[in-house]
Each structure stands twice: as structure tokens, then as C-alpha cells.
Coordinates of C-alpha atoms and ligand atoms in Angstrom, one line a residue:
Chain A
M1 CA 3.7 -27.5 -11.3
T2 CA 2.3 -30.9 -11.1
V3 CA -0.6 -32.7 -9.3
A4 CA -1.5 -36.2 -9.3
L5 CA -4.1 -38.5 -7.4
H6 CA -2.9 -42.0 -6.5
D7 CA -5.5 -44.7 -5.2
G8 CA -3.0 -46.9 -3.6
T9 CA -2.7 -49.1 -6.8
D10 CA -1.8 -46.4 -9.3
V11 CA -2.2 -42.8 -10.4
I12 CA -5.9 -42.3 -11.4
A13 CA -5.7 -38.6 -12.5
S14 CA -2.9 -36.0 -13.0
S15 CA -2.0 -32.6 -14.4
S16 CA 1.3 -31.0 -15.3
Q17 CA 2.0 -27.5 -16.4
V18 CA 5.4 -25.9 -16.9
D19 CA 4.8 -22.3 -15.8
A20 CA 7.4 -21.4 -13.2
R21 CA 5.9 -18.0 -12.8
R22 CA 2.4 -18.8 -11.7
H23 CA 2.6 -21.7 -9.2
G24 CA 0.8 -19.6 -6.5
E25 CA -2.2 -19.2 -8.8
L26 CA -2.2 -22.5 -10.6
L27 CA -1.8 -25.1 -7.9
L28 CA -5.1 -25.1 -6.2
P29 CA -7.2 -24.9 -9.4
A30 CA -5.1 -27.9 -10.7
V31 CA -5.8 -29.9 -7.4
D32 CA -9.5 -29.1 -8.0
R33 CA -9.4 -30.2 -11.6
V34 CA -7.5 -33.5 -10.9
L35 CA -10.0 -34.3 -8.1
G36 CA -12.9 -33.4 -10.4
E37 CA -11.5 -35.8 -13.1
A38 CA -11.5 -38.6 -10.6
G39 CA -14.9 -37.6 -9.3
L40 CA -13.7 -37.3 -5.8
A41 CA -13.5 -34.5 -3.2
L42 CA -10.4 -33.6 -1.2
G43 CA -11.9 -35.1 1.9
A44 CA -11.4 -38.6 0.3
V45 CA -7.6 -38.2 0.4
T46 CA -5.8 -40.2 3.1
G47 CA -2.3 -38.8 2.7
V48 CA -0.4 -36.0 0.9
V49 CA 2.8 -36.3 -0.8
V50 CA 4.9 -33.2 -1.7
G51 CA 8.2 -32.7 -3.5
I52 CA 10.6 -31.2 -1.1
G53 CA 13.1 -30.0 -3.6
P54 CA 15.8 -29.1 -4.3
G55 CA 14.1 -26.5 -6.6
P56 CA 13.3 -22.9 -6.9
Y57 CA 12.3 -21.7 -3.5
T58 CA 9.1 -19.8 -4.3
G59 CA 7.5 -22.7 -6.1
L60 CA 8.9 -25.1 -3.4
R61 CA 7.2 -23.2 -0.7
V62 CA 3.8 -23.0 -2.5
G63 CA 3.8 -26.8 -2.8
L64 CA 5.0 -27.3 0.7
M65 CA 2.6 -24.8 2.3
T66 CA -0.4 -26.2 0.3
A67 CA 0.5 -29.8 1.4
D68 CA 1.2 -28.8 5.1
T69 CA -2.2 -27.0 5.3
F70 CA -4.1 -29.8 3.6
G71 CA -2.6 -32.2 6.2
L72 CA -3.7 -29.8 9.0
A73 CA -7.2 -29.3 7.7
L74 CA -7.9 -33.1 6.8
G75 CA -5.9 -34.5 9.7
V76 CA -4.0 -36.8 7.3
P77 CA -0.2 -37.4 7.2
V78 CA 2.0 -35.3 4.8
H79 CA 5.1 -37.1 3.4
G80 CA 8.1 -35.5 1.6
V81 CA 9.8 -36.9 -1.5
C82 CA 13.1 -35.5 -2.7
T83 CA 12.3 -34.1 -6.1
L84 CA 15.5 -35.6 -7.6
D85 CA 14.2 -39.1 -6.4
G86 CA 11.0 -38.5 -8.3
L87 CA 12.9 -37.8 -11.5
A88 CA 15.1 -40.8 -10.9
Y89 CA 12.2 -43.0 -10.4
A90 CA 10.5 -41.7 -13.6
A91 CA 13.8 -42.3 -15.5
D92 CA 13.4 -46.0 -14.9
L93 CA 17.1 -46.8 -15.5
P94 CA 18.7 -50.1 -14.3
G95 CA 22.3 -48.9 -13.9
P96 CA 24.2 -46.0 -12.3
F97 CA 23.1 -42.5 -13.6
V98 CA 22.9 -38.8 -12.6
V99 CA 19.8 -36.6 -12.0
A100 CA 20.4 -32.8 -12.6
T101 CA 17.9 -30.1 -12.5
D102 CA 18.4 -26.4 -13.3
A103 CA 19.2 -24.4 -10.1
R104 CA 19.7 -21.2 -12.2
R105 CA 22.7 -18.9 -11.5
K106 CA 24.6 -21.4 -13.9
E107 CA 24.4 -24.1 -11.3
V108 CA 22.5 -27.5 -11.1
Y109 CA 20.9 -29.4 -8.3
W110 CA 22.2 -33.0 -8.7
A111 CA 22.6 -36.4 -7.1
R112 CA 24.0 -39.8 -8.2
Y113 CA 22.0 -42.9 -8.4
A114 CA 22.9 -46.6 -8.4
D115 CA 19.5 -47.3 -10.0
S116 CA 16.1 -45.6 -10.3
R117 CA 15.3 -46.4 -6.6
T118 CA 18.6 -45.9 -5.0
R119 CA 20.3 -42.6 -4.4
V120 CA 24.0 -42.8 -3.5
T121 CA 24.9 -39.1 -2.9
D122 CA 23.2 -36.3 -1.0
P123 CA 21.5 -33.7 -3.1
A124 CA 23.9 -30.8 -3.9
V125 CA 24.1 -27.6 -5.8
D126 CA 27.1 -27.0 -8.0
R127 CA 28.5 -25.5 -11.2
P128 CA 28.3 -28.2 -13.9
A129 CA 32.0 -27.8 -14.6
D130 CA 32.9 -28.4 -11.0
I131 CA 31.3 -31.9 -11.0
A132 CA 32.3 -33.0 -14.4
E133 CA 34.7 -35.7 -12.9
Q134 CA 32.1 -37.0 -10.6
V135 CA 29.5 -37.6 -13.3
E136 CA 31.7 -38.6 -16.1
G137 CA 30.6 -41.5 -18.3
L138 CA 27.2 -41.5 -16.6
P139 CA 23.8 -41.2 -18.4
A140 CA 21.9 -38.1 -17.0
V141 CA 18.3 -37.0 -16.8
G142 CA 16.6 -33.7 -15.9
A143 CA 16.5 -30.1 -17.2
G144 CA 19.9 -29.4 -15.7
A145 CA 21.5 -32.2 -17.5
L146 CA 19.9 -31.2 -20.8
L147 CA 21.0 -27.6 -20.3
Y148 CA 24.7 -28.4 -19.9
P149 CA 25.8 -31.0 -22.6
D150 CA 29.6 -30.4 -21.8
T151 CA 29.1 -31.9 -18.5
F152 CA 26.3 -34.2 -19.3
P153 CA 26.9 -35.5 -22.9
Q154 CA 24.5 -38.5 -22.4
A155 CA 21.5 -36.3 -21.1
H156 CA 18.0 -37.3 -21.9
E157 CA 14.4 -37.3 -20.8
P158 CA 12.6 -37.0 -18.5
E159 CA 13.2 -33.3 -18.2
H160 CA 10.8 -32.4 -15.3
V161 CA 9.5 -34.2 -12.4
S162 CA 5.9 -35.3 -12.3
A163 CA 3.6 -35.6 -9.3
A164 CA 2.5 -38.9 -10.8
A165 CA 6.1 -40.2 -10.3
L166 CA 6.4 -38.8 -6.7
A167 CA 3.1 -40.4 -5.8
R168 CA 4.1 -43.8 -7.3
L169 CA 7.4 -43.7 -5.6
A170 CA 5.8 -42.6 -2.3
A171 CA 3.1 -45.3 -2.4
E172 CA 5.8 -47.9 -3.2
K173 CA 7.8 -46.9 -0.3
L174 CA 5.0 -46.7 2.1
A175 CA 3.7 -50.0 1.0
R176 CA 7.1 -51.5 1.9
G177 CA 6.8 -49.8 5.3
E178 CA 9.7 -47.4 4.6
E179 CA 9.8 -43.9 6.3
L180 CA 9.6 -41.0 4.0
P181 CA 11.3 -37.7 4.7
A182 CA 9.4 -34.9 6.7
P183 CA 7.8 -32.4 4.4
R184 CA 10.5 -29.7 4.9
P185 CA 12.2 -27.9 2.1
L186 CA 15.7 -28.8 0.8
Y187 CA 17.0 -25.4 0.2
L188 CA 20.7 -26.3 -0.1
R189 CA 21.6 -22.5 -0.3
R190 CA 21.7 -20.1 2.5
P191 CA 19.3 -17.1 2.1
D192 CA 20.7 -14.2 0.2
A193 CA 21.2 -11.4 2.6
Q194 CA 23.0 -8.2 2.4
V195 CA 24.5 -7.2 5.8
P196 CA 24.3 -3.4 5.9
K197 CA 27.4 -1.4 6.5
N198 CA 27.6 -0.7 10.2
Y199 CA 28.7 2.7 11.6
K200 CA 31.7 2.6 14.0
V201 CA 30.7 2.3 17.6
V202 CA 31.3 5.6 19.3
T203 CA 28.0 5.8 21.1
P204 CA 28.3 6.1 24.9
K205 CA 26.3 3.5 26.9
Chain B
M1 CA -23.8 -12.3 18.9
T2 CA -23.1 -15.9 17.8
D3 CA -24.7 -14.9 14.4
E4 CA -21.7 -12.7 13.8
P5 CA -19.3 -14.3 11.3
L6 CA -16.4 -16.4 12.7
V7 CA -13.4 -15.8 10.6
L8 CA -9.7 -16.9 10.7
G9 CA -7.2 -14.4 9.3
I10 CA -3.7 -15.1 8.0
E11 CA -1.0 -12.4 7.7
T12 CA 2.4 -12.9 6.2
S13 CA 3.2 -9.6 4.5
C14 CA 6.5 -9.0 6.3
D15 CA 8.3 -10.7 9.1
E16 CA 5.4 -11.7 11.4
T17 CA 3.4 -14.9 10.8
G18 CA 0.1 -13.8 12.2
V19 CA -3.1 -15.9 12.6
G20 CA -6.1 -14.4 14.3
V21 CA -9.6 -15.4 15.0
V22 CA -12.5 -13.1 15.4
R23 CA -16.3 -13.3 15.7
G24 CA -17.7 -10.1 14.1
T25 CA -15.9 -7.3 16.0
T26 CA -14.8 -9.5 19.0
L27 CA -11.3 -10.8 19.2
L28 CA -11.0 -14.4 20.0
A29 CA -7.3 -15.1 19.3
D30 CA -4.2 -13.4 18.1
A31 CA -1.3 -15.8 17.6
V32 CA 1.9 -14.3 16.2
A33 CA 5.2 -15.9 15.4
S34 CA 7.9 -13.2 14.7
S35 CA 11.2 -13.8 12.8
V36 CA 12.4 -10.4 13.9
D37 CA 15.4 -11.8 15.8
E38 CA 16.6 -13.6 12.6
H39 CA 16.6 -10.3 10.8
A40 CA 18.2 -8.2 13.6
R41 CA 21.8 -9.0 12.7
F42 CA 21.1 -7.8 9.1
G43 CA 19.6 -4.5 10.3
G44 CA 16.4 -5.0 8.3
V45 CA 14.0 -7.6 7.1
V46 CA 15.5 -10.0 4.7
P47 CA 12.8 -11.3 2.4
E48 CA 14.1 -14.8 1.9
V49 CA 14.6 -15.3 5.6
A50 CA 11.1 -14.0 6.3
S51 CA 9.6 -16.4 3.6
R52 CA 11.5 -19.4 5.1
A53 CA 10.3 -18.5 8.7
H54 CA 6.6 -18.2 7.5
L55 CA 6.6 -21.7 6.1
E56 CA 7.9 -23.2 9.3
A57 CA 5.6 -21.2 11.6
M58 CA 2.3 -21.4 9.6
V59 CA 0.8 -24.7 10.8
P60 CA 1.8 -24.3 14.4
T61 CA 0.5 -20.8 14.5
I62 CA -2.9 -21.7 13.1
D63 CA -3.2 -24.5 15.6
R64 CA -2.3 -22.1 18.3
A65 CA -4.9 -19.5 17.3
L66 CA -7.7 -22.0 17.1
K67 CA -6.9 -23.3 20.5
E68 CA -6.6 -19.9 21.9
A69 CA -10.0 -19.0 20.5
G70 CA -11.6 -22.2 21.6
V71 CA -13.2 -22.8 18.3
S72 CA -13.0 -25.7 15.8
A73 CA -11.9 -25.1 12.1
T74 CA -15.2 -26.6 10.8
D75 CA -17.1 -23.9 12.7
L76 CA -15.4 -21.1 10.7
D77 CA -17.5 -18.9 8.3
G78 CA -14.5 -18.0 6.1
I79 CA -10.7 -17.7 5.8
A80 CA -9.1 -14.3 5.2
V81 CA -5.6 -13.7 4.1
T82 CA -3.5 -10.7 3.2
A83 CA -3.2 -10.7 -0.6
G84 CA -1.1 -7.5 -0.6
P85 CA 0.7 -5.2 -0.5
G86 CA 3.9 -6.5 1.1
L87 CA 6.9 -8.8 0.4
A88 CA 5.9 -10.9 -2.7
G89 CA 7.5 -14.1 -1.4
A90 CA 6.3 -13.7 2.1
L91 CA 2.7 -13.0 1.0
L92 CA 2.7 -16.0 -1.2
V93 CA 3.4 -18.3 1.7
G94 CA 0.2 -17.0 3.5
V95 CA -1.9 -17.0 0.4
S96 CA -1.0 -20.6 -0.4
A97 CA -1.8 -21.7 3.2
A98 CA -5.1 -19.7 3.3
K99 CA -6.2 -21.2 -0.1
A100 CA -5.3 -24.7 0.8
Y101 CA -7.0 -24.4 4.3
A102 CA -10.2 -22.8 2.9
Y103 CA -10.3 -25.3 0.0
A104 CA -9.9 -28.3 2.3
L105 CA -12.4 -27.0 4.9
G106 CA -14.9 -26.0 2.2
K107 CA -15.0 -22.5 3.4
P108 CA -15.1 -19.1 1.4
L109 CA -11.7 -17.4 1.0
Y110 CA -11.2 -13.7 1.3
G111 CA -8.0 -12.1 0.0
V112 CA -7.8 -8.7 1.7
N113 CA -5.7 -5.6 1.6
H114 CA -3.1 -5.2 4.4
L115 CA -3.6 -1.6 4.8
A116 CA -7.4 -1.8 5.1
S117 CA -6.9 -4.6 7.7
H118 CA -4.7 -2.1 9.7
I119 CA -7.7 0.2 9.9
C120 CA -10.3 -2.4 10.5
V121 CA -8.5 -4.0 13.4
D122 CA -9.7 -1.1 15.5
Q123 CA -13.3 -2.5 15.5
L124 CA -11.8 -5.2 17.8
E125 CA -10.8 -2.5 20.2
H126 CA -13.3 0.3 20.0
G127 CA -16.3 -1.3 18.2
A128 CA -17.6 -0.5 14.6
L129 CA -15.7 2.0 12.7
P130 CA -17.3 5.3 12.3
E131 CA -18.2 6.1 8.7
P132 CA -16.2 8.0 7.4
T133 CA -12.9 7.4 9.3
M134 CA -9.6 9.1 8.7
A135 CA -6.8 6.8 9.2
L136 CA -3.0 7.5 9.6
L137 CA -1.1 4.2 9.0
V138 CA 2.6 4.3 10.0
S139 CA 5.0 1.4 10.1
G140 CA 8.3 0.1 8.7
G141 CA 6.6 -0.6 5.4
H142 CA 4.0 2.2 5.0
S143 CA 3.2 5.8 6.0
S144 CA -0.3 6.7 4.6
L145 CA -3.2 8.9 5.3
L146 CA -6.4 7.2 4.2
L147 CA -10.1 8.1 4.2
S148 CA -12.7 5.3 4.4
S149 CA -16.4 5.5 4.1
D150 CA -16.8 1.7 4.0
I151 CA -13.8 -0.4 4.9
T152 CA -14.9 -3.3 2.7
S153 CA -15.3 -1.2 -0.5
D154 CA -14.1 2.4 -0.2
V155 CA -10.6 3.4 0.9
R156 CA -9.3 6.6 -0.6
P157 CA -5.6 7.6 -0.4
M158 CA -5.2 11.2 0.9
G159 CA -1.4 11.2 1.1
A160 CA 1.6 8.9 1.5
T161 CA 5.3 9.0 2.0
I162 CA 7.2 10.0 -1.1
D163 CA 10.3 8.2 -0.1
D164 CA 11.0 6.2 3.2
A165 CA 8.4 4.9 5.5
A166 CA 8.3 6.4 9.0
G167 CA 9.3 3.1 10.6
E168 CA 12.2 2.9 8.3
A169 CA 13.5 6.2 9.5
F170 CA 13.4 5.0 13.0
D171 CA 15.4 1.9 12.1
K172 CA 18.0 3.9 10.1
I173 CA 18.6 6.3 13.0
A174 CA 18.7 3.5 15.5
R175 CA 21.3 1.9 13.4
V176 CA 23.3 5.2 13.2
L177 CA 23.2 5.5 16.9
N178 CA 24.1 1.7 17.3
L179 CA 20.9 1.0 19.2
G180 CA 20.0 -2.1 17.1
F181 CA 17.0 -3.3 15.1
P182 CA 14.0 -2.7 15.1
G183 CA 14.6 1.0 15.9
G184 CA 11.0 2.1 17.0
P185 CA 10.8 0.8 20.5
V186 CA 14.4 1.7 21.5
I187 CA 14.3 5.3 20.1
D188 CA 11.0 5.7 22.0
R189 CA 12.7 4.5 25.3
Y190 CA 15.8 7.0 24.8
A191 CA 13.6 9.8 23.8
R192 CA 11.6 9.7 27.0
E193 CA 14.9 10.9 28.8
G194 CA 15.8 13.4 26.1
D195 CA 14.8 17.0 25.1
P196 CA 12.7 16.9 22.0
E197 CA 13.6 20.6 21.4
A198 CA 17.4 20.1 21.9
I199 CA 18.1 19.9 18.1
A200 CA 15.9 21.5 15.4
F201 CA 15.7 18.8 12.8
P202 CA 13.8 19.5 9.6
R203 CA 10.1 18.8 9.1
G204 CA 9.7 17.3 5.6
L205 CA 7.1 18.6 3.2
T206 CA 5.7 21.3 5.4
G207 CA 6.4 24.3 3.2
P208 CA 3.6 26.4 1.7
R209 CA 3.9 24.8 -1.7
D210 CA 4.5 21.2 -0.6
P211 CA 1.8 18.5 -1.0
V212 CA -0.4 19.0 2.0
Y213 CA -1.0 15.4 3.0
D214 CA 2.2 13.6 1.7
F215 CA 5.1 12.7 3.9
S216 CA 8.9 12.7 3.4
F217 CA 11.4 11.2 5.9
S218 CA 14.5 10.7 3.7
G219 CA 15.7 14.3 4.3
L220 CA 15.2 14.1 8.0
K221 CA 17.0 10.8 8.0
T222 CA 19.9 12.4 6.3
A223 CA 20.0 15.4 8.5
V224 CA 20.0 13.4 11.7
A225 CA 22.7 11.1 10.3
R226 CA 24.8 14.0 9.3
W227 CA 24.4 15.8 12.6
I228 CA 25.6 12.6 14.4
E229 CA 28.6 12.1 12.0
A230 CA 29.6 15.8 12.6
K231 CA 29.6 15.3 16.3
R232 CA 31.7 12.2 16.0
A233 CA 34.1 13.8 13.5
A234 CA 34.6 16.7 16.0
G235 CA 35.4 14.0 18.8
E236 CA 32.4 15.0 20.8
E237 CA 30.0 12.7 22.6
V238 CA 26.7 12.2 20.8
P239 CA 23.8 13.0 23.2
V240 CA 21.8 9.9 22.3
R241 CA 18.8 10.8 24.3
D242 CA 18.5 14.3 22.9
V243 CA 19.0 13.1 19.3
A244 CA 16.4 10.4 19.8
A245 CA 13.9 12.8 21.3
S246 CA 14.5 15.6 18.7
F247 CA 14.3 13.2 15.8
Q248 CA 11.1 11.4 17.1
E249 CA 9.5 14.9 17.7
A250 CA 10.2 15.9 14.0
V251 CA 8.5 12.6 12.8
V252 CA 5.4 12.7 15.1
D253 CA 5.0 16.5 14.6
V254 CA 4.6 16.1 10.9
L255 CA 2.5 12.9 11.1
T256 CA 0.0 14.4 13.6
R257 CA -0.1 17.8 12.0
K258 CA -0.9 16.4 8.6
A259 CA -3.5 13.9 10.0
V260 CA -5.4 16.5 12.0
R261 CA -5.3 18.9 8.9
A262 CA -6.8 16.2 6.7
C263 CA -9.6 15.5 9.3
K264 CA -10.4 19.2 9.5
D265 CA -10.4 19.7 5.6
E266 CA -12.6 16.7 5.0
G267 CA -14.9 17.4 8.0
V268 CA -14.1 14.0 9.6
D269 CA -14.4 13.8 13.4
H270 CA -12.6 10.5 13.9
L271 CA -8.9 9.7 13.5
M272 CA -7.7 6.2 13.6
I273 CA -3.9 5.5 13.9
G274 CA -2.5 2.1 13.0
G275 CA 0.7 0.3 12.2
G276 CA 3.7 -0.5 14.2
V277 CA 4.8 3.2 14.7
A278 CA 1.4 3.7 16.4
A279 CA 2.9 2.0 19.3
N280 CA 5.2 5.0 19.7
S281 CA 4.3 6.7 23.0
R282 CA 5.1 10.3 21.8
L283 CA 3.0 9.8 18.7
R284 CA 0.0 8.7 20.8
A285 CA 0.5 11.6 23.2
L286 CA 0.8 14.3 20.6
A287 CA -2.0 12.8 18.6
Q288 CA -4.2 12.9 21.6
E289 CA -3.4 16.4 22.5
R290 CA -3.9 17.8 19.0
C291 CA -7.1 15.8 18.3
E292 CA -8.5 17.1 21.6
A293 CA -7.8 20.6 20.6
A294 CA -9.4 20.1 17.3
G295 CA -12.5 18.3 18.5
I296 CA -11.6 15.0 16.8
R297 CA -12.1 11.6 18.5
L298 CA -8.8 9.6 18.4
R299 CA -8.9 5.8 18.1
V300 CA -5.6 3.9 18.5
P301 CA -5.7 0.2 19.1
R302 CA -3.5 -1.4 21.8
P303 CA 0.1 -1.8 20.5
K304 CA -0.2 -5.6 19.8
L305 CA -3.0 -4.8 17.4
C306 CA -1.1 -1.9 15.7
T307 CA 1.8 -4.1 14.6
D308 CA 1.1 -6.7 11.9
N309 CA -1.1 -9.5 13.1
G310 CA -3.6 -12.0 12.0
A311 CA -6.5 -10.6 13.9
M312 CA -6.6 -7.6 11.8
V313 CA -7.0 -9.6 8.6
A314 CA -9.7 -11.7 10.3
A315 CA -11.4 -8.5 11.4
L316 CA -11.6 -7.3 7.8
G317 CA -12.6 -10.8 6.5
A318 CA -15.5 -10.8 9.1
E319 CA -16.6 -7.5 7.8
M320 CA -16.5 -8.8 4.2
V321 CA -18.7 -11.8 5.2
A322 CA -21.0 -9.4 7.2
R323 CA -21.5 -7.1 4.2
N324 CA -21.9 -10.0 1.7
R325 CA -18.8 -9.2 -0.3
P326 CA -18.0 -11.8 -2.9
A327 CA -15.3 -14.4 -1.9
S328 CA -12.0 -14.6 -3.8
S329 CA -11.3 -17.4 -6.3
W330 CA -8.9 -20.4 -6.0
D331 CA -6.4 -18.8 -8.3
L332 CA -6.0 -15.7 -6.0
S333 CA -2.5 -14.5 -6.3
A334 CA -0.3 -12.6 -3.9
D335 CA 0.1 -9.0 -5.2
S336 CA 3.1 -7.2 -3.7
S337 CA 1.7 -3.8 -4.8
L338 CA -2.0 -4.3 -4.3
P339 CA -3.5 -0.8 -4.5
V340 CA -4.9 0.6 -1.2
T341 CA -8.1 1.4 -3.1
E342 CA -8.8 -2.4 -3.4
P343 CA -9.9 -3.5 0.2
H344 CA -10.2 -7.1 -1.0
V345 CA -9.6 -9.2 -4.2
P346 CA -13.0 -10.6 -5.3
G347 CA -13.2 -13.6 -7.6
H348 CA -12.8 -12.6 -11.3
D349 CA -12.9 -14.0 -14.7
H350 CA -9.9 -12.6 -16.2
V351 CA -6.3 -13.7 -15.5
H352 CA -4.8 -11.5 -12.8
E353 CA -1.4 -9.9 -13.7
I354 CA 1.5 -10.6 -11.3
S355 CA 3.0 -7.4 -10.2
G356 CA 5.8 -8.7 -7.9
E357 CA 9.0 -8.7 -9.8
N358 CA 10.9 -10.9 -7.4
L359 CA 8.0 -13.2 -6.8
Y360 CA 9.6 -16.2 -8.5
S361 CA 13.3 -15.8 -7.9
Ligands
ZN401 ZN1 1.7 -3.4 8.3

């Protein structure tokens, strides 16, 4: 859970906490704290940037819903940034590498990059062993890479994405006149749904 | 009239994204986006599907409600939201939206109880709630008998289902009869052409030693399913209309009998019925008949206000503002098992415990 305030030049205040269980409670107080640190009110914000995943759905929705609603209340644009892109940006690597985050269920969310600003594959969710060939020989960043050293022997920091990196990346892209993705979630998995066993149809019409 | 609090309410405890606007006890807007069609093929509400739908529907539904009400967000006196009980992930979408909206607008936030909201919504239909009021809440998620002397602070549980909710039983029987989902409206329709006395299905928890105000629908559900299966096994045609009517009669007989009994025992002369099952025509008719016979005034809101909606949340929020109840704090959490005895979640100093197990899956 991470919040940052960017003034167009650089990040002026930020807060990051790793507590995957309490996003719903912690996010708004963190926004309040970061704004307070900068001596500003939310009304001063001219745009909102939000990580669109891939990532755990519940936390993802807390972030997206908060950003969506800020945008509605303030009448300012809301931009999405792929969470893996934020990590890649923060990794600050010049050559090809991989970003992999923990997708649980023994899987990772991942994508390949030509450099810190250039993603070359769509974000995907896979078992580390199944993508070993595709990431072979490449350095890797992110918690998912650190978690599976067999697949990612060259794994290193940063482990988690920061809102500061998302904000810097978005500010850079917007300044260049680039379009950012819509603030809609990248779930990558279909919802788990048990289809109940149906009775055989013998009912008359 | 214009001094009455103007409140926007957000409801996401199940599969309806509801946003309502009220001024005091006057309904100004009731915008609902339902994901029920997406759940139909699963035969029940799938939590992850509901959470995804809430996220997509929220901003357009808030917009629609404000337009319908003809008010500006800046004029609001508060934002109310269902804090629980309900589906953890679904609740969290609404709570996140309400908190961000209230914070951005600089308005007080009121996290309120879904069940108390079901009762309070009747103020929009029939004016201020009598105090005390007995309330029978029946839906796919709950079946409770509640007594309230002040809807903002005192809701006392008299009885509740010990197994399935009444609405669940309707869904299950509709599925066994291949009538689709949700089961309530379609059973009601078939039952109108059937004989409610054709088959004597059991009345749960009505024995002399059973809890007086509690309900049980699991045994009835099984009895009806077995009866149907036996017919099919014998190669006979299932009399769908009679089964629907007899099953429905068993449900509403117990519900109304216990509700009227509770009113008499507590000396309460008003009975309010809410929740999705309150839209059932036979429940309304039998409750009317039995209340009249017992000298009890029956209050049932129109069907659209009985099912989950945002106006009911706004109605309770407006009552919180009117009675000067403390607002919730910015770390308000969704509580999937918020006790019915807590009509709202006031700001607090201690860290609130998360009760939803699947909240962060
Ligand atoms: Zn309900």
C-alpha cells in the first residue's frame, strides 16, 4: 500500500507500508498523511495515478475505487499505470530484464522489458517453471522473482512497487504527451466460480 | 424541509450496486446497477463476480443518482455506506468509494449497518418509524426478527434463521424445479396458479420446545427437494405450481406467525417487513391478514425499496445526521459480520479487527 504526491517536477511526499491485509483501512489515512506532510489539501491535486495491477484483486480494487472516486469528486483525470511498469521504472536497468511479482497459488505476474521504460510482452500470470525458458539468463526484479530463485537466479531489488515510481513514470509519460491506460484493473485471471450441479430437466413447461 | 439532512448512500453488500439520495425522510434518487444476470448461470451470487461488477458500476451509478436527485455533490450533508454485514470483498468496494468520496468532498462519512438500513428505508415510504418497531427482514442473505426503539442506536435481535436464509430456500427450490435464478419472483408467479394446501410441507421450528422467534428453512428445503425427486423417480409429472404454492406457504406461514407472535409478546403495535423476500405477494397478503386480526399496523415498503438499494443506506445516514451521531473515521473498514446490534460504526481510537476471512484473497 503506497501513496505519493508529485508536483510535476518530482515526488514531494510519500508513504509505503507492506500490509496486504489492511489496504481498505490504511489507504485513506495514508493519503491524508502524505497531503499533510506536503501542507496541501486534496483539492490541490490536478490528476490521479493508480496502479492497475496485475496484483491481488482486493487491494487492487481498493486503490482503483479510491482513485476513481477522487476523480469523480474533484473533476480531475484518473490515469492507470501497469504495476509491473512501475517496478521496471524503479529498477532503473539499461538492458533487457524481467519483472515478476507474487501472484500467489505458486504463480507470478510477469513481463519482459527491453529497458526500464520499455515493456516487450503483455503482463501474464504463470507458474515460474513454465516460463523458465522465456526468462533464462535475464536479471529479474520484484517479489515474485525473489520468491523463485530456481527460475530467477539473478533476482534483486526492488521487491515492491512504490507510488513514487508510478507517479514519476506517469508524470514523465504525460509530459511527453503519451496516453496512459484507463484506470481499469488487469485481473489476468477469470473469477473463481463454482457452477452448482444442476438437476436433470424433467419439469414440464 | 430543506433543513433536513441531504445524504447520499452507497450499498454494495451483495450483487446490487446501489446509490441513493435522500433529504431527511424524502426519497430523491434510487439508482441501482445489478449484476444478477452475471450470477444467473452460476445459480447464486459469486463474490468475485459481484466485486468486479461493483467497481465498474460505482462511478456511473453515483453520477446517475445525483442527476436523478437534481442535487450537487457539494450540497450533501454526509455520505453513508454499508459497512456490513455482507460479502467482504463487495462491501470493501463500496466502503472504499464512500471514504474517498466523502474525503474529497470534505463531508462526514457514516458507515452503517445493512440490516438497520433495511428497516430505516420504510421512513421514505411511510414517514418516521414508530418507536419501537418490530421488523421482519427476509432476503437471500438474511432472515431476522428485530426490535428497534431507535434505529440509530438500538436494534435488538429477537430471532434469526439457524441455517439458511428464506431467500436461499426460494433459490434452491427454483433450481430444483429448473425455474432459474433468482428464485423468489418466479416461485411467486407459479404459486399464484397453484394450491398452497396441495402438499403438507414441514414448518420449521414450530414445535412446543423450539425457539419461539428463530427460523429454520434447511429442513423444508430438503423435504421439498426429496418430494420432487421422488415424483421424478416414479416417472410422474411434477406439479410445479402446487409445489411452488405449498413450499411458499410453508415459508410465509412460519415467518408471519413468528413475527406477529413477537409483536404480541413485546406489546409492539407496528410490524415492518423488509428485504428482497418482502416483495413476495403471498408474504404481503398473509402478513396483512394476520396483522389486521391481531390489531397490528403493517408497514411494507414498495418492492424496489425492499431489495438492496442505496436509498436505504442514505435513509439511515440521514437519521444519523439528524440525531447527531458521530461520523465514522477514515480508517473505517468493511466488516462482513458486523453485528446487527451496531446500527453504525462511529469513529474510534482503537484498531478495528478485521472479521472477514476471505477479505484479502
Ligand atoms: Zn439485504
